[in-house]
Every structure is written in C-alpha cells, then in structure tokens.
Amino acid sequence: MSLFKLSPQTLIAKKGKEVICGITAYDYVSARLAESAGVDFILIGDSANMVMLGEEDTYSITMEEMLLFCRAVARGARNTLRIGDMPFLSYQTSMEQAIENAGRFVKEGKCHGVKIEGGAEVVPLIKRLVSFGIPVLGHIGVTPQKSLELGGLKAQGKDFRTARELLSSAKALERAGCFAIVLECVPSDLAKLITENLSIPTIGIGAGPFTDGQILVFHDVVGLLPGFRPKFVKSYINGFELLKSALEAYKKEVKERAFPTKEHSFSINLRTLERLKKKKT
Ligand code: KIV
C-alpha cells in the first residue's frame, strides 16, 4: 500500500466525485471489519469513552487510552486511512502540549492525521500542525467536548446567528488547512450550504444527505448497544441481540454437555492411555 493511498489527500480528491464513507473503530476486530467492508477512512473517536469504556460522555478519556485504541486499530486496518481524535484537554492547555500530543497520534498511534473539535479558537493550532505535516480533520456543530457549555448535544445552527457562525468557522478551518470537516448535528440545508462553500469535503453525522461524506459510530451501525439511539443513527443489524443469542446457545450447550463434541476435542493414542491407567493403579 503506497503512503499516498493512506493520505487524507485522497479524501479531498473524492469531493464532487464520490461520496466518502467513514466509520469509527476502536479495536482490532472493529478495525478489521471496517477495512473488510472497504470504508474510505476510520476515525478512532473519543466516543470510545462511551462505547468501549462505558462512560456517559467523552470528557474523561486520556491520551494513553486513545493511543491504545489507535494502535489496536492500526493492527486491524493497516491499509485504511486512520484519523485519531484528540481528547479533551490534550490540545487546549498550550500550543507545545497540543503539538506534542498530535505528534503522538502519528508516532505512537500510527494515525495519518488527527481530528480536533472547535472553530476559530483552534485555527492557530491547526495552522501550526499542518505546517509541520500533521493533517487535521476539523469538527464543528455539536462538539461533545463542549457539551457542558452547549447544554447537551442539541442540534446547532438552527438560528441565523449560530448558522452564520458555523459557516464562517467552516471557512476558517478550510483556510487553516484542514483536509475535511465533520459537521455534527446541523440542519441539512445548512450542511448543504457549508458543503457548497468549501473546496474540502464535509463529513456529516446527523447533518443530512447533502454533505460530501458520512460517518457513524461502529457500535451504532451494527446495533451493539441497546437503549437510546439518536435520530440520525441507522443500525443495519441488531448486533446486541444476535451476539446475545449466540452466547445463550453456547451457555445452553455447555450446561447440557452438548458442547464440546468429539469434533472440538483432541485425542490421545489408546495404548498410551492404557499405559497411563496401569501406572496409576
Ligand atoms: O468521537 C467520535 O466518534 C466522533 C464522531 C461521531 C464524529 O467525533
């Protein structure tokens, strides 16, 4: 696989030609599945804190935890473009710290770029990272790392002021050098307007059908977690029920001694066994 094939530039080349399909992955198995399905890129999202670690939000995930997930994904999806999500407070405390942490995603997490949430406030950082050769995926709209301040995960950009702010943030992120921008939970027609005003791709999640690409969380697509599911999510299978029934069948067979059978067992030469029995008595 040539390095260029794994460059975020490949996503820019798809704008206007082909819809981009991204998905999150966090471990070896989800990464292998995503790569086998042929997605265009994988995001190792900080949503890992919820779907992998069982927390209620993304705030508490650490750099070390993110890097662990990134390395596992790199082993499972060697030939797929992989972007690492910079966790809360890994890029806000100082420019130096942010550059060092972004570099760790590339050097230790084997990522081909990083995702950073925010608008104008992250522009100086994005310019620095891009100037050092670290590709950046922007993220505006609902930004879960600001959910405390936003008052939850409500759709953004529904009124004139916030819609105008999102449009100008998107343009500022493009000028700063982002290779693409995630638009999370914004009205479809606003996402369309933003998409038409940019030469880099927009990747929507809860942003309707007009963006250049889509991304969803792995666990949502395969229905791994029962319970609340946001309006914009589509689950293509009920993975939780499917896997649960496999585990129930396994348990039943174990209890009934229906598993393991000869087919799943190893044999020993009968003469060896007889010798052993004699020796024992
Ligand atoms: O962390 C994440 O999974 C994300 C995507 C939902 C865009 O940021």
mmCIF file of C-alpha atoms and ligand atoms in Angstrom:
data_model
loop_
_atom_site.group_PDB
_atom_site.id
_atom_site.type_symbol
_atom_site.label_atom_id
_atom_site.label_comp_id
_atom_site.label_asym_id
_atom_site.label_seq_id
_atom_site.Cartn_x
_atom_site.Cartn_y
_atom_site.Cartn_z
ATOM 1 C CA MET A 1 0.000 0.000 0.000
ATOM 2 C CA SER A 2 1.584 3.273 -1.058
ATOM 3 C CA LEU A 3 1.716 6.024 1.539
ATOM 4 C CA PHE A 4 -0.261 8.302 -0.777
ATOM 5 C CA LYS A 5 -3.163 5.895 -0.711
ATOM 6 C CA LEU A 6 -3.310 6.422 3.030
ATOM 7 C CA SER A 7 -3.074 10.202 2.850
ATOM 8 C CA PRO A 8 -6.047 12.412 3.744
ATOM 9 C CA GLN A 9 -5.444 13.996 0.316
ATOM 10 C CA THR A 10 -7.321 11.007 -1.092
ATOM 11 C CA LEU A 11 -10.478 12.295 0.601
ATOM 12 C CA ILE A 12 -10.079 15.745 -0.944
ATOM 13 C CA ALA A 13 -9.767 14.086 -4.348
ATOM 14 C CA LYS A 14 -13.166 12.438 -3.841
ATOM 15 C CA LYS A 15 -15.065 15.711 -3.336
ATOM 16 C CA GLY A 16 -17.712 16.091 -6.024
ATOM 17 C CA LYS A 17 -16.853 12.693 -7.493
ATOM 18 C CA GLU A 18 -17.638 10.052 -4.923
ATOM 19 C CA VAL A 19 -19.427 10.040 -1.563
ATOM 20 C CA ILE A 20 -16.961 9.453 1.273
ATOM 21 C CA CYS A 21 -17.809 6.756 3.808
ATOM 22 C CA GLY A 22 -16.189 6.868 7.245
ATOM 23 C CA ILE A 23 -16.815 4.888 10.403
ATOM 24 C CA THR A 24 -15.339 4.848 13.866
ATOM 25 C CA ALA A 25 -13.363 1.855 15.134
ATOM 26 C CA TYR A 26 -11.566 1.325 18.402
ATOM 27 C CA ASP A 27 -10.066 -2.149 18.474
ATOM 28 C CA TYR A 28 -8.567 -4.869 16.296
ATOM 29 C CA VAL A 29 -11.907 -6.526 15.491
ATOM 30 C CA SER A 30 -13.897 -3.402 14.598
ATOM 31 C CA ALA A 31 -10.933 -2.200 12.529
ATOM 32 C CA ARG A 32 -10.718 -5.483 10.618
ATOM 33 C CA LEU A 33 -14.443 -5.372 9.931
ATOM 34 C CA ALA A 34 -14.300 -1.739 8.776
ATOM 35 C CA GLU A 35 -11.356 -2.470 6.479
ATOM 36 C CA SER A 36 -13.043 -5.590 5.062
ATOM 37 C CA ALA A 37 -16.119 -3.502 4.290
ATOM 38 C CA GLY A 38 -13.879 -1.095 2.368
ATOM 39 C CA VAL A 39 -14.704 2.184 4.135
ATOM 40 C CA ASP A 40 -12.753 5.241 2.963
ATOM 41 C CA PHE A 41 -11.444 6.128 6.402
ATOM 42 C CA ILE A 42 -11.610 5.156 10.048
ATOM 43 C CA LEU A 43 -11.897 7.605 12.924
ATOM 44 C CA ILE A 44 -10.616 6.408 16.260
ATOM 45 C CA GLY A 45 -13.118 8.638 18.040
ATOM 46 C CA ASP A 46 -13.135 9.779 21.632
ATOM 47 C CA SER A 47 -16.627 8.232 21.636
ATOM 48 C CA ALA A 48 -14.506 5.248 22.712
ATOM 49 C CA ASN A 49 -15.013 6.582 26.213
ATOM 50 C CA MET A 50 -18.703 5.732 25.936
ATOM 51 C CA VAL A 51 -18.904 2.701 23.666
ATOM 52 C CA MET A 52 -15.709 0.977 24.802
ATOM 53 C CA LEU A 53 -15.285 2.176 28.366
ATOM 54 C CA GLY A 54 -18.916 2.666 29.405
ATOM 55 C CA GLU A 55 -18.637 6.331 30.448
ATOM 56 C CA GLU A 56 -21.510 8.773 29.896
ATOM 57 C CA ASP A 57 -19.584 11.334 27.839
ATOM 58 C CA THR A 58 -16.221 11.858 26.138
ATOM 59 C CA TYR A 59 -14.620 14.134 28.728
ATOM 60 C CA SER A 60 -12.544 11.732 30.799
ATOM 61 C CA ILE A 61 -10.744 9.728 28.113
ATOM 62 C CA THR A 62 -6.961 10.143 28.268
ATOM 63 C CA MET A 63 -4.206 10.325 25.678
ATOM 64 C CA GLU A 64 -2.903 6.933 26.825
ATOM 65 C CA GLU A 65 -6.317 5.317 26.365
ATOM 66 C CA MET A 66 -6.770 6.906 22.927
ATOM 67 C CA LEU A 67 -3.327 5.721 21.838
ATOM 68 C CA LEU A 68 -4.078 2.181 22.971
ATOM 69 C CA PHE A 69 -7.215 2.153 20.791
ATOM 70 C CA CYS A 70 -5.310 3.727 17.874
ATOM 71 C CA ARG A 71 -2.576 1.086 17.955
ATOM 72 C CA ALA A 72 -5.150 -1.719 18.000
ATOM 73 C CA VAL A 73 -6.981 -0.174 15.039
ATOM 74 C CA ALA A 74 -3.704 0.225 13.144
ATOM 75 C CA ARG A 75 -3.061 -3.503 13.527
ATOM 76 C CA GLY A 76 -6.562 -4.372 12.314
ATOM 77 C CA ALA A 77 -6.773 -1.900 9.429
ATOM 78 C CA ARG A 78 -3.234 -1.464 8.106
ATOM 79 C CA ASN A 79 -4.441 -0.419 4.657
ATOM 80 C CA THR A 80 -7.124 2.093 5.639
ATOM 81 C CA LEU A 81 -6.728 5.805 6.290
ATOM 82 C CA ARG A 82 -6.880 6.292 10.087
ATOM 83 C CA ILE A 83 -7.569 9.517 11.955
ATOM 84 C CA GLY A 84 -7.134 9.868 15.720
ATOM 85 C CA ASP A 85 -9.454 12.048 17.787
ATOM 86 C CA MET A 86 -7.623 14.416 20.147
ATOM 87 C CA PRO A 87 -9.242 14.069 23.589
ATOM 88 C CA PHE A 88 -10.461 16.843 25.859
ATOM 89 C CA LEU A 89 -7.570 18.906 27.289
ATOM 90 C CA SER A 90 -4.954 17.247 25.090
ATOM 91 C CA TYR A 91 -4.797 20.373 22.894
ATOM 92 C CA GLN A 92 -6.284 23.219 24.926
ATOM 93 C CA THR A 93 -3.637 23.788 27.614
ATOM 94 C CA SER A 94 -0.741 25.036 25.457
ATOM 95 C CA MET A 95 0.484 25.047 21.876
ATOM 96 C CA GLU A 96 3.516 22.928 22.855
ATOM 97 C CA GLN A 97 1.408 20.307 24.599
ATOM 98 C CA ALA A 98 -1.021 20.201 21.673
ATOM 99 C CA ILE A 99 1.747 19.717 19.096
ATOM 100 C CA GLU A 100 3.368 17.023 21.203
ATOM 101 C CA ASN A 101 0.067 15.166 21.652
ATOM 102 C CA ALA A 102 -0.863 15.438 17.970
ATOM 103 C CA GLY A 103 2.580 14.052 17.147
ATOM 104 C CA ARG A 104 1.989 11.112 19.497
ATOM 105 C CA PHE A 105 -1.096 10.147 17.465
ATOM 106 C CA VAL A 106 1.126 9.875 14.393
ATOM 107 C CA LYS A 107 4.246 8.383 16.009
ATOM 108 C CA GLU A 108 2.717 6.045 18.595
ATOM 109 C CA GLY A 109 -0.885 5.691 17.423
ATOM 110 C CA LYS A 110 0.118 5.124 13.779
ATOM 111 C CA CYS A 111 -2.552 7.600 12.641
ATOM 112 C CA HIS A 112 -2.467 9.514 9.366
ATOM 113 C CA GLY A 113 -3.983 12.637 10.910
ATOM 114 C CA VAL A 114 -5.854 13.983 13.918
ATOM 115 C CA LYS A 115 -9.345 15.349 14.498
ATOM 116 C CA ILE A 116 -9.794 18.484 16.553
ATOM 117 C CA GLU A 117 -13.125 19.897 17.743
ATOM 118 C CA GLY A 118 -13.759 23.630 17.517
ATOM 119 C CA GLY A 119 -13.895 26.740 15.337
ATOM 120 C CA ALA A 120 -11.889 29.978 15.445
ATOM 121 C CA GLU A 121 -10.257 29.064 18.778
ATOM 122 C CA VAL A 122 -8.379 26.105 17.228
ATOM 123 C CA VAL A 123 -7.333 27.851 13.991
ATOM 124 C CA PRO A 124 -3.820 28.867 15.217
ATOM 125 C CA LEU A 125 -3.156 25.289 16.368
ATOM 126 C CA ILE A 126 -4.399 23.758 13.099
ATOM 127 C CA LYS A 127 -2.125 26.103 11.107
ATOM 128 C CA ARG A 128 0.895 25.006 13.169
ATOM 129 C CA LEU A 129 0.088 21.288 12.891
ATOM 130 C CA VAL A 130 -0.483 21.477 9.156
ATOM 131 C CA SER A 131 2.757 23.434 8.721
ATOM 132 C CA PHE A 132 4.569 20.538 10.462
ATOM 133 C CA GLY A 133 2.872 18.000 8.194
ATOM 134 C CA ILE A 134 0.197 16.696 10.559
ATOM 135 C CA PRO A 135 -3.122 16.551 8.660
ATOM 136 C CA VAL A 136 -6.154 17.822 10.592
ATOM 137 C CA LEU A 137 -9.838 16.930 10.338
ATOM 138 C CA GLY A 138 -11.984 19.743 11.755
ATOM 139 C CA HIS A 139 -15.199 19.171 13.717
ATOM 140 C CA ILE A 140 -17.978 21.741 14.208
ATOM 141 C CA GLY A 141 -21.691 21.756 15.032
ATOM 142 C CA VAL A 142 -22.316 19.603 18.055
ATOM 143 C CA THR A 143 -18.906 19.248 19.655
ATOM 144 C CA PRO A 144 -19.274 16.763 22.531
ATOM 145 C CA GLN A 145 -16.169 18.138 24.271
ATOM 146 C CA LYS A 146 -18.181 21.332 24.783
ATOM 147 C CA SER A 147 -21.458 19.670 25.760
ATOM 148 C CA LEU A 148 -21.259 21.123 29.279
ATOM 149 C CA GLU A 149 -21.077 24.595 27.826
ATOM 150 C CA LEU A 150 -23.557 23.926 24.990
ATOM 151 C CA GLY A 151 -26.015 22.440 27.488
ATOM 152 C CA GLY A 152 -26.086 18.979 25.910
ATOM 153 C CA LEU A 153 -25.899 17.544 22.423
ATOM 154 C CA LYS A 154 -28.685 19.579 20.763
ATOM 155 C CA ALA A 155 -28.547 20.313 17.020
ATOM 156 C CA GLN A 156 -26.592 23.514 16.291
ATOM 157 C CA GLY A 157 -27.017 26.249 13.693
ATOM 158 C CA LYS A 158 -30.795 26.487 13.713
ATOM 159 C CA ASP A 159 -30.939 30.282 14.026
ATOM 160 C CA PHE A 160 -29.322 32.962 11.869
ATOM 161 C CA ARG A 161 -26.533 33.873 14.310
ATOM 162 C CA THR A 162 -25.325 30.328 15.031
ATOM 163 C CA ALA A 163 -25.784 29.231 11.401
ATOM 164 C CA ARG A 164 -23.633 32.184 10.241
ATOM 165 C CA GLU A 165 -21.063 31.310 12.909
ATOM 166 C CA LEU A 166 -20.862 27.707 11.666
ATOM 167 C CA LEU A 167 -20.451 28.821 8.050
ATOM 168 C CA SER A 168 -17.651 31.198 8.967
ATOM 169 C CA SER A 169 -15.986 28.573 11.233
ATOM 170 C CA ALA A 170 -16.037 26.102 8.349
ATOM 171 C CA LYS A 171 -14.368 28.619 6.043
ATOM 172 C CA ALA A 172 -11.793 29.494 8.711
ATOM 173 C CA LEU A 173 -10.971 25.800 9.223
ATOM 174 C CA GLU A 174 -10.525 25.351 5.483
ATOM 175 C CA ARG A 175 -8.195 28.376 5.341
ATOM 176 C CA ALA A 176 -6.262 26.990 8.321
ATOM 177 C CA GLY A 177 -5.510 23.870 6.275
ATOM 178 C CA CYS A 178 -7.999 21.189 7.414
ATOM 179 C CA PHE A 179 -8.313 18.378 4.882
ATOM 180 C CA ALA A 180 -12.020 17.886 5.735
ATOM 181 C CA ILE A 181 -14.576 18.968 8.332
ATOM 182 C CA VAL A 182 -17.005 16.880 10.362
ATOM 183 C CA LEU A 183 -20.427 18.548 10.639
ATOM 184 C CA GLU A 184 -22.257 17.048 13.591
ATOM 185 C CA CYS A 185 -25.998 17.572 14.108
ATOM 186 C CA VAL A 186 -26.621 20.626 11.959
ATOM 187 C CA PRO A 187 -29.684 21.201 9.745
ATOM 188 C CA SER A 188 -29.398 19.503 6.332
ATOM 189 C CA ASP A 189 -29.793 22.715 4.329
ATOM 190 C CA LEU A 190 -27.104 24.478 6.366
ATOM 191 C CA ALA A 191 -24.798 21.476 5.836
ATOM 192 C CA LYS A 192 -25.525 21.776 2.099
ATOM 193 C CA LEU A 193 -24.664 25.488 2.100
ATOM 194 C CA ILE A 194 -21.419 24.854 4.014
ATOM 195 C CA THR A 195 -20.540 21.977 1.659
ATOM 196 C CA GLU A 196 -21.095 24.178 -1.412
ATOM 197 C CA ASN A 197 -18.903 26.911 0.075
ATOM 198 C CA LEU A 198 -15.864 24.702 0.671
ATOM 199 C CA SER A 199 -13.356 23.034 -1.602
ATOM 200 C CA ILE A 200 -12.545 20.442 1.079
ATOM 201 C CA PRO A 201 -15.032 17.667 1.897
ATOM 202 C CA THR A 202 -17.635 17.859 4.647
ATOM 203 C CA ILE A 203 -18.320 14.660 6.564
ATOM 204 C CA GLY A 204 -21.754 14.615 8.133
ATOM 205 C CA ILE A 205 -23.124 12.894 11.205
ATOM 206 C CA GLY A 206 -26.692 13.982 11.794
ATOM 207 C CA ALA A 207 -26.165 16.589 9.066
ATOM 208 C CA GLY A 208 -28.448 15.166 6.368
ATOM 209 C CA PRO A 209 -27.824 13.795 2.881
ATOM 210 C CA PHE A 210 -26.014 16.710 1.193
ATOM 211 C CA THR A 211 -22.551 16.511 2.770
ATOM 212 C CA ASP A 212 -19.586 15.089 0.833
ATOM 213 C CA GLY A 213 -19.428 12.105 3.161
ATOM 214 C CA GLN A 214 -20.956 10.413 6.165
ATOM 215 C CA ILE A 215 -19.610 8.945 9.368
ATOM 216 C CA LEU A 216 -21.300 6.909 12.103
ATOM 217 C CA VAL A 217 -20.148 5.184 15.257
ATOM 218 C CA PHE A 218 -19.361 1.495 14.687
ATOM 219 C CA HIS A 219 -21.463 0.307 17.622
ATOM 220 C CA ASP A 220 -24.492 2.202 16.289
ATOM 221 C CA VAL A 221 -24.198 0.815 12.751
ATOM 222 C CA VAL A 222 -24.111 -2.775 13.975
ATOM 223 C CA GLY A 223 -26.546 -2.196 16.856
ATOM 224 C CA LEU A 224 -24.212 -3.344 19.587
ATOM 225 C CA LEU A 225 -25.612 -1.236 22.409
ATOM 226 C CA PRO A 226 -29.302 -1.374 23.259
ATOM 227 C CA GLY A 227 -31.040 1.698 24.629
ATOM 228 C CA PHE A 228 -31.273 5.293 23.470
ATOM 229 C CA ARG A 229 -30.338 5.847 19.826
ATOM 230 C CA PRO A 230 -30.156 9.383 18.412
ATOM 231 C CA LYS A 231 -32.482 10.259 15.484
ATOM 232 C CA PHE A 232 -29.610 10.409 12.963
ATOM 233 C CA VAL A 233 -28.352 6.883 13.645
ATOM 234 C CA LYS A 234 -29.210 3.899 11.489
ATOM 235 C CA SER A 235 -28.494 0.395 12.783
ATOM 236 C CA TYR A 236 -28.198 -2.129 9.994
ATOM 237 C CA ILE A 237 -28.406 -5.158 12.295
ATOM 238 C CA ASN A 238 -29.331 -5.768 15.902
ATOM 239 C CA GLY A 239 -25.838 -6.881 16.847
ATOM 240 C CA PHE A 240 -26.611 -6.988 20.553
ATOM 241 C CA GLU A 241 -29.468 -9.481 20.118
ATOM 242 C CA LEU A 242 -27.527 -11.517 17.536
ATOM 243 C CA LEU A 243 -24.471 -11.831 19.745
ATOM 244 C CA LYS A 244 -26.572 -12.426 22.848
ATOM 245 C CA SER A 245 -28.388 -15.342 21.207
ATOM 246 C CA ALA A 246 -25.031 -16.863 20.204
ATOM 247 C CA LEU A 247 -23.867 -16.615 23.834
ATOM 248 C CA GLU A 248 -27.144 -18.091 25.086
ATOM 249 C CA ALA A 249 -26.804 -21.004 22.674
ATOM 250 C CA TYR A 250 -23.228 -21.558 23.882
ATOM 251 C CA LYS A 251 -24.310 -21.496 27.525
ATOM 252 C CA LYS A 252 -27.171 -23.919 26.865
ATOM 253 C CA GLU A 253 -24.902 -26.408 25.108
ATOM 254 C CA VAL A 254 -22.287 -26.218 27.865
ATOM 255 C CA LYS A 255 -24.923 -26.836 30.556
ATOM 256 C CA GLU A 256 -26.378 -29.755 28.568
ATOM 257 C CA ARG A 257 -22.944 -31.185 27.720
ATOM 258 C CA ALA A 258 -23.800 -30.762 24.056
ATOM 259 C CA PHE A 259 -20.549 -28.837 23.629
ATOM 260 C CA PRO A 260 -17.744 -29.732 23.189
ATOM 261 C CA THR A 261 -18.189 -32.784 20.969
ATOM 262 C CA LYS A 262 -15.501 -35.061 19.509
ATOM 263 C CA GLU A 263 -15.140 -32.553 16.694
ATOM 264 C CA HIS A 264 -13.867 -29.896 19.108
ATOM 265 C CA SER A 265 -11.642 -32.247 21.158
ATOM 266 C CA PHE A 266 -8.120 -33.652 20.972
ATOM 267 C CA SER A 267 -7.409 -37.371 21.107
ATOM 268 C CA ILE A 268 -4.721 -39.452 22.729
ATOM 269 C CA ASN A 269 -3.372 -42.767 21.473
ATOM 270 C CA LEU A 270 -5.352 -45.564 23.213
ATOM 271 C CA ARG A 271 -2.213 -47.537 24.078
ATOM 272 C CA THR A 272 -0.699 -44.501 25.773
ATOM 273 C CA LEU A 273 -3.872 -44.072 27.725
ATOM 274 C CA GLU A 274 -3.868 -47.744 28.818
ATOM 275 C CA ARG A 275 -0.247 -47.487 29.938
ATOM 276 C CA LEU A 276 -1.092 -44.444 31.930
ATOM 277 C CA LYS A 277 -4.051 -46.131 33.589
ATOM 278 C CA LYS A 278 -1.945 -49.150 34.558
ATOM 279 C CA LYS A 279 0.755 -46.992 36.004
ATOM 280 C CA LYS A 280 -1.808 -45.153 38.073
ATOM 281 C CA THR A 281 -3.205 -48.352 39.686
HETATM 282 O O1 KIV B 1 -15.815 10.572 18.674
HETATM 283 C C1 KIV B 1 -16.487 10.318 17.669
HETATM 284 O O2 KIV B 1 -16.891 9.182 17.426
HETATM 285 C C2 KIV B 1 -16.782 11.410 16.756
HETATM 286 C C3 KIV B 1 -17.644 11.112 15.568
HETATM 287 C C4 KIV B 1 -19.010 10.817 15.985
HETATM 288 C C5 KIV B 1 -17.583 12.166 14.543
HETATM 289 O O3 KIV B 1 -16.347 12.501 16.969
#
